[in-house]
Short mmCIF file of C-alpha atoms and ligand atoms in Angstrom, two decimals:
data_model
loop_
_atom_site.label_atom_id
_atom_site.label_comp_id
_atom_site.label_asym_id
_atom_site.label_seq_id
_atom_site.Cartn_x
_atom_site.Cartn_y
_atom_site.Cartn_z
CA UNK K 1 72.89 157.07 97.69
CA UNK K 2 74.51 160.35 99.34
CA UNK K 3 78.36 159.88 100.30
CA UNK K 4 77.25 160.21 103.93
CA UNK K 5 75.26 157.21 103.77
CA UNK K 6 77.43 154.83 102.43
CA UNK K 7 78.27 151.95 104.10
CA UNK K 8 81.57 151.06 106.18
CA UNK K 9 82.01 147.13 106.91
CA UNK K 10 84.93 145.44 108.19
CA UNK K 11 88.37 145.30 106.73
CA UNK K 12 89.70 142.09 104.71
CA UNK K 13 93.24 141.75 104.39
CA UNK K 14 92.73 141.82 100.44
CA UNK K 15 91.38 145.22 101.15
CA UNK K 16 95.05 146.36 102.65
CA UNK K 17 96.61 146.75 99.53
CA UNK K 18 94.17 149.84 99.11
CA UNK K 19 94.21 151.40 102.51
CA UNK K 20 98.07 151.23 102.37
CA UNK K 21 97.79 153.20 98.94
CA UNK K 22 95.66 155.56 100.42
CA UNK K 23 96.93 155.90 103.33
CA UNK K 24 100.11 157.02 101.13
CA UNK K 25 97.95 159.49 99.62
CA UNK K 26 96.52 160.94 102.74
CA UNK K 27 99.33 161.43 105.00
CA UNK K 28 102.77 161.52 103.22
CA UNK K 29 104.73 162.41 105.92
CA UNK K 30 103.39 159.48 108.03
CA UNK K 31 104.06 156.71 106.12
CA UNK K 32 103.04 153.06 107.75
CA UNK K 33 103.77 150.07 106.12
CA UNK K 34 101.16 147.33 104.91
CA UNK K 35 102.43 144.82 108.18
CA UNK K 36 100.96 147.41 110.34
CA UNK K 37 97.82 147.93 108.89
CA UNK K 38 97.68 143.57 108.91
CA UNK K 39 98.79 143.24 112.49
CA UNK K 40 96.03 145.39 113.90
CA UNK K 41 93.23 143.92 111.38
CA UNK K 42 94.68 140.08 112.62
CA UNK K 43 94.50 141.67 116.32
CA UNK K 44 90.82 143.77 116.52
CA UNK K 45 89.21 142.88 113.09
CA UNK K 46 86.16 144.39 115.02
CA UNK K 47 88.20 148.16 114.98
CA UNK K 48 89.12 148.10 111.28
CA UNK K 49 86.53 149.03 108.50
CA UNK K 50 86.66 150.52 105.13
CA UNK K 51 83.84 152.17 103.03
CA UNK K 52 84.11 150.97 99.56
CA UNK K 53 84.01 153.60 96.20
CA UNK K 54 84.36 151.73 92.93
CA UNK K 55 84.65 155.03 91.68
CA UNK K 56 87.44 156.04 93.71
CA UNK K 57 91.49 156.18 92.73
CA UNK K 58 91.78 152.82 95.19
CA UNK K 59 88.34 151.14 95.39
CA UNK K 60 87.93 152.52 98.24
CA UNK K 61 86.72 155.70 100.10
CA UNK K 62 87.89 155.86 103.46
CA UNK K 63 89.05 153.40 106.35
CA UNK K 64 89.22 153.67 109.84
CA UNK K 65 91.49 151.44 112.30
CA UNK K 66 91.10 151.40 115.85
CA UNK K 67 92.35 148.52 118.75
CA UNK K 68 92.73 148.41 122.36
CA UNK K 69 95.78 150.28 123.93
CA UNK K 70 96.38 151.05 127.24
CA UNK K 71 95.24 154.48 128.00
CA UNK K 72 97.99 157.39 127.27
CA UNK K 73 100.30 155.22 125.73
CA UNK K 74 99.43 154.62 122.02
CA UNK K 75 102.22 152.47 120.36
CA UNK K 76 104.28 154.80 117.81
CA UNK K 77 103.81 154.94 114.00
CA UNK K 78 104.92 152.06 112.23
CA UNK K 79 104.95 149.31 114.52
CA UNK K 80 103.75 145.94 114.46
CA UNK K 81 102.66 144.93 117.87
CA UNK K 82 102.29 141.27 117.28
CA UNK K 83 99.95 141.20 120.02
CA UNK K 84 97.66 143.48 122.44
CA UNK K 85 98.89 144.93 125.43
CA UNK K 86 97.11 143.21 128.62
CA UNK K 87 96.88 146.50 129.88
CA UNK K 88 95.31 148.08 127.49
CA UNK K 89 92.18 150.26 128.80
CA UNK K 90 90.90 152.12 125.79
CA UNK K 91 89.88 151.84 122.50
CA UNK K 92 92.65 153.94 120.18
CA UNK K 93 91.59 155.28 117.32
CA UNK K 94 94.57 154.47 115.20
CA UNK K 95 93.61 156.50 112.09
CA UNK K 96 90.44 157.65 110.15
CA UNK K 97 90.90 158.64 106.57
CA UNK K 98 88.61 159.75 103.84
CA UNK K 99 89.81 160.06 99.84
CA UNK K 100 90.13 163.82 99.38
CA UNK K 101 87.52 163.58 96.58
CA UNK K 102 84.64 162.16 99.14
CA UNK K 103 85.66 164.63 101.91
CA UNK K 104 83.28 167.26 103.54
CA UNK K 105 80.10 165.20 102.89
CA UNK K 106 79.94 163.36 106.64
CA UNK K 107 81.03 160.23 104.93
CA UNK K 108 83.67 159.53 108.04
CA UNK K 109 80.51 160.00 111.11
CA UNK K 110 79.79 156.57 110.20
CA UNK K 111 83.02 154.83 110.87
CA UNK K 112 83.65 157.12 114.05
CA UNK K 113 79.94 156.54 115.60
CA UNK K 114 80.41 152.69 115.12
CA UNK K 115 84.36 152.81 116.52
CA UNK K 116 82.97 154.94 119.60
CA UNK K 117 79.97 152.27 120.14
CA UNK K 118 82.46 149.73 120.22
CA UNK K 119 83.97 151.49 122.68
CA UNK K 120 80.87 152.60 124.78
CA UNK K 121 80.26 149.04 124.74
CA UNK K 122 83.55 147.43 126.29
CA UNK K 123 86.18 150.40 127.20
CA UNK K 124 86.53 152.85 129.77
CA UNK K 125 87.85 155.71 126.97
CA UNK K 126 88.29 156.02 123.31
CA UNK K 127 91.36 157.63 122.63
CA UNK K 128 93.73 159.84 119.60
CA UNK K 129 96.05 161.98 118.55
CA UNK K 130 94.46 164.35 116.36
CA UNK K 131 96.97 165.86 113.92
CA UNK K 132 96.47 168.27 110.89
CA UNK K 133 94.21 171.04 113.29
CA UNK K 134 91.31 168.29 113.24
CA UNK K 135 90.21 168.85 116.41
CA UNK K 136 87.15 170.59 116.16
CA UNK K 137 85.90 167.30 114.10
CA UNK K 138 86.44 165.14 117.07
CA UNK K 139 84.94 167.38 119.06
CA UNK K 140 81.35 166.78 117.26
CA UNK K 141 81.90 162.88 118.54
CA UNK K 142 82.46 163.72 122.55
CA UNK K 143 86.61 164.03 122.02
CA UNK K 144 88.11 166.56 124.67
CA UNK K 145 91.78 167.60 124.59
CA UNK K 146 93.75 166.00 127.25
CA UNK K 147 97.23 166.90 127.12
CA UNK K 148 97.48 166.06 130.66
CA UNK K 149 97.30 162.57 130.32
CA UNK K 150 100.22 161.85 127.61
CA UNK K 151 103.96 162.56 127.62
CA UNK K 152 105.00 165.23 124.91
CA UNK K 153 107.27 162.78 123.97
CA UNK K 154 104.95 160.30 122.83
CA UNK K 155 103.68 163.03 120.38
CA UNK K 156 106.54 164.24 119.15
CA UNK K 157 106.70 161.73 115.90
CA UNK K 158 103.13 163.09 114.99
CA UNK K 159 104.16 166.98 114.19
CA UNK K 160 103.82 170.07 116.21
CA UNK K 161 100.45 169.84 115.57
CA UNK K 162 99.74 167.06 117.34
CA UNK K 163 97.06 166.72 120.13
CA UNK K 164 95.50 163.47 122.14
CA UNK K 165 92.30 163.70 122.53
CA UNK K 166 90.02 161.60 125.11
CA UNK K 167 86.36 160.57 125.23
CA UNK K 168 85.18 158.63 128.38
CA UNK K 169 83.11 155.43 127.81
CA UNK K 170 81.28 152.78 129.18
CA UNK K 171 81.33 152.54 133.67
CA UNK K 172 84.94 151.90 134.51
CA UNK K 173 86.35 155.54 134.68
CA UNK K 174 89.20 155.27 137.53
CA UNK K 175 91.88 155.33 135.25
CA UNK K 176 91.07 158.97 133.64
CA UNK K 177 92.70 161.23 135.70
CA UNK K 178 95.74 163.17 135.12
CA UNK K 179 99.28 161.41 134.54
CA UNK K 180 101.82 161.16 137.56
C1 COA U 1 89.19 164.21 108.99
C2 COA U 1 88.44 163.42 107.90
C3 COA U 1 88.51 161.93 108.25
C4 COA U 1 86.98 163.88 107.91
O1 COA U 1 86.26 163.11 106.99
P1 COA U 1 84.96 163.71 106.24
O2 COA U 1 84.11 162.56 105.86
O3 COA U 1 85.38 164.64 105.17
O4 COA U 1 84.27 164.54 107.42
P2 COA U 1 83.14 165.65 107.28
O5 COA U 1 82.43 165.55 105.99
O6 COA U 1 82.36 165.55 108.55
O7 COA U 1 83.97 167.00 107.25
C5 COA U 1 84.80 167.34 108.33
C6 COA U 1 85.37 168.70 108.11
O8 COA U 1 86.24 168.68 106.98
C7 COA U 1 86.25 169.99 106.36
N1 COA U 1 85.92 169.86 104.91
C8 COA U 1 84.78 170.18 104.29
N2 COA U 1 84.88 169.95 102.98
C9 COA U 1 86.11 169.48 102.78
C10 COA U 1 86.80 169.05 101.62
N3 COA U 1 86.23 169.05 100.41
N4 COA U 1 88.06 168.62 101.76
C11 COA U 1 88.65 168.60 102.97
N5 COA U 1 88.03 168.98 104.11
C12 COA U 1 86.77 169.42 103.99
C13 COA U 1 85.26 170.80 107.08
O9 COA U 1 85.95 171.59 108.04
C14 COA U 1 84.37 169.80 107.76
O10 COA U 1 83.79 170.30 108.91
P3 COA U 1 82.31 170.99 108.79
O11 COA U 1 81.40 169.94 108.24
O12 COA U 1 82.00 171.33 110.22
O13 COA U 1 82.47 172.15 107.90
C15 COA U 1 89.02 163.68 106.49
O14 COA U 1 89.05 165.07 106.27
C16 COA U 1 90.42 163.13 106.30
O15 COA U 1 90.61 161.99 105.91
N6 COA U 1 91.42 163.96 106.60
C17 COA U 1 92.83 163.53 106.48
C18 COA U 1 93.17 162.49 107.51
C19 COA U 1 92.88 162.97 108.91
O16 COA U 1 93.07 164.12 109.27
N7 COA U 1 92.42 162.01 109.73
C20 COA U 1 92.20 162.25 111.13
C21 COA U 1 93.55 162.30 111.78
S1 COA U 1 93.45 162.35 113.52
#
């Protein structure tokens, strides 16, 4: 089976010990403890899926977490939210992260197209913050730029390089335009 084709399925919470140890591994300077990566999975088990790799360092080779949040205001890094905002309008896509020794073979299309059916499917927007220049890959999957919509502040504990990115889903659209 081609890396592409393998299969994502939903997250256990036996599988955190190895998304928190490569999450580690694939973004250093954003460090988010295990709690976080439990809260969401107890919250939107639907919106957090790994794709497992015997043959990789942790078991696994990629995860993906995503959960409703209210449009332009993702929570910040590291928090445990304990529960979903009632306002929340779109699905946020949390984080998406492929070992660096399965990378550059499409293996992550298959966690994004299923996180932005589930979000075709009951939001009005998936939303991220793209950091490390990855826009052009969310591009491919409908994502547009929209620094309109999110306070600079908000951004500022993801780098410089930080940029939230919007793709409208689903009918209800009246909450997309520009923040006032
Ligand atoms: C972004 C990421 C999830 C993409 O996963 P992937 O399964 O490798 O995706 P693809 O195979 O479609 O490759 C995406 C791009 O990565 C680049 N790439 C190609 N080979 C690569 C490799 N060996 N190592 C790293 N990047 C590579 C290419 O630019 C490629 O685009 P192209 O196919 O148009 O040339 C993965 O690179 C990753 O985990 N990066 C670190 C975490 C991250 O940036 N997450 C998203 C934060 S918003």
């Amino acid at each position: 089976m081609g890396v592409a084709e393998r299969p994502w399925r939903r997250m256990r919470r036996n599988d955190v010990p190895a998304v928190d140890g490569l999450g580690g591994v694939v973004h250093p300077a954003f460090y988010e403890r295990p709690e976080v990566f439990l809260d969401r999975l107890a919250l939107f088990p639907e919106g957090a899926l790994v794709c497992d790799a015997p043959d990789a360092a942790f078991g696994i080779a990629g995860y993906a977490i995503a959960y409703p949040a209210p449009l332009a205001a993702p929570p910040p890094l590291d928090t445990v939210l304990g529960r979903l905002p009632a306002d929340a309008d779109a699905l946020y896509i949390h984080d998406v992260a492929v070992d660096p020794a399965f990378r550059g073979r499409g293996l992550s299309e298959g966690a994004v197209w299923r996180l932005v059916d589930l979000a075709e499917a009951r939001f009005a927007a998936a939303t991220l913050i793209s950091i490390y220049g990855t826009p052009p890959f969310w591009r491919r999957f409908g994502f547009e730029q929209r620094p309109d919509l999110i306070d600079p502040e908000k951004l500022a504990s993801y780098g410089g390089e930080a940029v939230f990115m919007l793709r409208p889903c689903g009918a209800q659209t009246s909450s997309l335009g520009p923040r006032t």
